[in-house]
């Protein structure tokens, strides 16, 4: 089964906000299930970095925590399948 996760959901894996526990559980279970292919788009990486950059301006988030989130996201990026964007895909 292919499951698509966009940046608005994926950010909840790394940042505590409404819906975080449910999304964290879903992603953990999906990644543990060999029959599930958790996919996202290539643009998600840029969207996530933009979202992470915006968080310190709007909330109480230390520079250290911001940097930890970015490192964790980069480390975990390979867990998601990212299809090549081709004319056939579009």
PDB file of C-alpha atoms in Angstrom:
ATOM      1  CA  UNK A   1       0.000   0.000   0.000  1.00  0.00           C
ATOM      2  CA  UNK A   2       1.235   3.509  -0.810  1.00  0.00           C
ATOM      3  CA  UNK A   3       0.542   6.205   1.767  1.00  0.00           C
ATOM      4  CA  UNK A   4       1.297   9.823   0.912  1.00  0.00           C
ATOM      5  CA  UNK A   5       2.241  12.267   3.661  1.00  0.00           C
ATOM      6  CA  UNK A   6       2.509  15.980   2.974  1.00  0.00           C
ATOM      7  CA  UNK A   7       4.550  18.572   4.827  1.00  0.00           C
ATOM      8  CA  UNK A   8       1.633  19.793   6.963  1.00  0.00           C
ATOM      9  CA  UNK A   9       1.353  16.318   8.473  1.00  0.00           C
ATOM     10  CA  UNK A  10       5.054  15.484   8.438  1.00  0.00           C
ATOM     11  CA  UNK A  11       6.016  18.585  10.425  1.00  0.00           C
ATOM     12  CA  UNK A  12       4.005  17.106  13.316  1.00  0.00           C
ATOM     13  CA  UNK A  13       6.514  14.252  13.531  1.00  0.00           C
ATOM     14  CA  UNK A  14       9.175  16.741  14.558  1.00  0.00           C
ATOM     15  CA  UNK A  15       7.321  19.632  16.220  1.00  0.00           C
ATOM     16  CA  UNK A  16       4.724  19.372  18.981  1.00  0.00           C
ATOM     17  CA  UNK A  17       1.427  20.872  17.864  1.00  0.00           C
ATOM     18  CA  UNK A  18      -2.187  19.721  17.681  1.00  0.00           C
ATOM     19  CA  UNK A  19      -2.277  16.274  16.083  1.00  0.00           C
ATOM     20  CA  UNK A  20       1.337  15.394  16.867  1.00  0.00           C
ATOM     21  CA  UNK A  21       0.702  12.178  18.857  1.00  0.00           C
ATOM     22  CA  UNK A  22      -1.619  10.742  16.202  1.00  0.00           C
ATOM     23  CA  UNK A  23       0.741  11.534  13.314  1.00  0.00           C
ATOM     24  CA  UNK A  24       3.790  10.247  15.202  1.00  0.00           C
ATOM     25  CA  UNK A  25       2.012   6.973  15.909  1.00  0.00           C
ATOM     26  CA  UNK A  26       0.787   6.669  12.320  1.00  0.00           C
ATOM     27  CA  UNK A  27       4.257   7.283  10.832  1.00  0.00           C
ATOM     28  CA  UNK A  28       5.939   4.901  13.278  1.00  0.00           C
ATOM     29  CA  UNK A  29       3.450   2.131  12.479  1.00  0.00           C
ATOM     30  CA  UNK A  30       3.610   2.778   8.725  1.00  0.00           C
ATOM     31  CA  UNK A  31       7.404   2.618   8.689  1.00  0.00           C
ATOM     32  CA  UNK A  32       7.340  -0.630  10.672  1.00  0.00           C
ATOM     33  CA  UNK A  33       4.918  -2.237   8.201  1.00  0.00           C
ATOM     34  CA  UNK A  34       6.850  -3.627   5.243  1.00  0.00           C
ATOM     35  CA  UNK A  35       3.678  -3.580   3.142  1.00  0.00           C
ATOM     36  CA  UNK A  36       3.353   0.200   3.442  1.00  0.00           C
ATOM     37  CA  UNK A  37       5.374   2.554   1.271  1.00  0.00           C
ATOM     38  CA  UNK A  38       5.335   5.961   2.956  1.00  0.00           C
ATOM     39  CA  UNK A  39       5.765   8.565   0.227  1.00  0.00           C
ATOM     40  CA  UNK A  40       6.137  12.295   0.018  1.00  0.00           C
ATOM     41  CA  UNK A  41       7.078  14.728  -2.719  1.00  0.00           C
ATOM     42  CA  UNK A  42      10.470  16.242  -3.444  1.00  0.00           C
ATOM     43  CA  UNK A  43       9.109  19.691  -2.631  1.00  0.00           C
ATOM     44  CA  UNK A  44       8.281  18.481   0.891  1.00  0.00           C
ATOM     45  CA  UNK A  45      11.937  18.804   1.882  1.00  0.00           C
ATOM     46  CA  UNK A  46      11.933  22.519   1.029  1.00  0.00           C
ATOM     47  CA  UNK A  47       8.519  23.019   2.646  1.00  0.00           C
ATOM     48  CA  UNK A  48       9.718  21.359   5.841  1.00  0.00           C
ATOM     49  CA  UNK A  49      12.822  23.536   6.065  1.00  0.00           C
ATOM     50  CA  UNK A  50      10.652  26.630   5.530  1.00  0.00           C
ATOM     51  CA  UNK A  51       8.228  25.467   8.233  1.00  0.00           C
ATOM     52  CA  UNK A  52      11.054  24.772  10.673  1.00  0.00           C
ATOM     53  CA  UNK A  53      12.553  28.209   9.967  1.00  0.00           C
ATOM     54  CA  UNK A  54       9.220  29.909  10.663  1.00  0.00           C
ATOM     55  CA  UNK A  55       8.685  28.199  14.026  1.00  0.00           C
ATOM     56  CA  UNK A  56      11.207  30.210  16.063  1.00  0.00           C
ATOM     57  CA  UNK A  57       9.604  33.471  14.899  1.00  0.00           C
ATOM     58  CA  UNK A  58       6.131  32.434  16.025  1.00  0.00           C
ATOM     59  CA  UNK A  59       6.790  30.303  19.109  1.00  0.00           C
ATOM     60  CA  UNK A  60       9.103  29.749  21.998  1.00  0.00           C
ATOM     61  CA  UNK A  61      11.696  27.506  20.383  1.00  0.00           C
ATOM     62  CA  UNK A  62      15.345  27.801  21.245  1.00  0.00           C
ATOM     63  CA  UNK A  63      17.999  27.931  18.551  1.00  0.00           C
ATOM     64  CA  UNK A  64      19.373  24.667  19.921  1.00  0.00           C
ATOM     65  CA  UNK A  65      15.999  22.899  19.606  1.00  0.00           C
ATOM     66  CA  UNK A  66      15.555  24.305  16.104  1.00  0.00           C
ATOM     67  CA  UNK A  67      18.930  22.880  15.090  1.00  0.00           C
ATOM     68  CA  UNK A  68      18.068  19.497  16.662  1.00  0.00           C
ATOM     69  CA  UNK A  69      14.819  19.357  14.672  1.00  0.00           C
ATOM     70  CA  UNK A  70      16.612  20.123  11.411  1.00  0.00           C
ATOM     71  CA  UNK A  71      19.257  17.451  12.061  1.00  0.00           C
ATOM     72  CA  UNK A  72      16.619  14.863  12.981  1.00  0.00           C
ATOM     73  CA  UNK A  73      14.606  15.642   9.851  1.00  0.00           C
ATOM     74  CA  UNK A  74      17.664  15.360   7.598  1.00  0.00           C
ATOM     75  CA  UNK A  75      18.636  12.072   9.260  1.00  0.00           C
ATOM     76  CA  UNK A  76      15.150  10.629   8.773  1.00  0.00           C
ATOM     77  CA  UNK A  77      14.527  11.914   5.212  1.00  0.00           C
ATOM     78  CA  UNK A  78      15.661   8.586   3.664  1.00  0.00           C
ATOM     79  CA  UNK A  79      12.802   6.801   5.472  1.00  0.00           C
ATOM     80  CA  UNK A  80      10.379   8.246   2.924  1.00  0.00           C
ATOM     81  CA  UNK A  81      10.041   7.329  -0.721  1.00  0.00           C
ATOM     82  CA  UNK A  82      10.268  10.339  -2.997  1.00  0.00           C
ATOM     83  CA  UNK A  83       9.215   9.648  -6.584  1.00  0.00           C
ATOM     84  CA  UNK A  84      11.068  11.348  -9.385  1.00  0.00           C
ATOM     85  CA  UNK A  85       8.935  14.096 -10.871  1.00  0.00           C
ATOM     86  CA  UNK A  86       8.442  13.233 -14.538  1.00  0.00           C
ATOM     87  CA  UNK A  87       5.918  14.163 -17.173  1.00  0.00           C
ATOM     88  CA  UNK A  88       4.311  10.726 -16.756  1.00  0.00           C
ATOM     89  CA  UNK A  89       3.923  11.268 -13.023  1.00  0.00           C
ATOM     90  CA  UNK A  90       2.311  14.676 -13.515  1.00  0.00           C
TER      91      UNK A  90
END
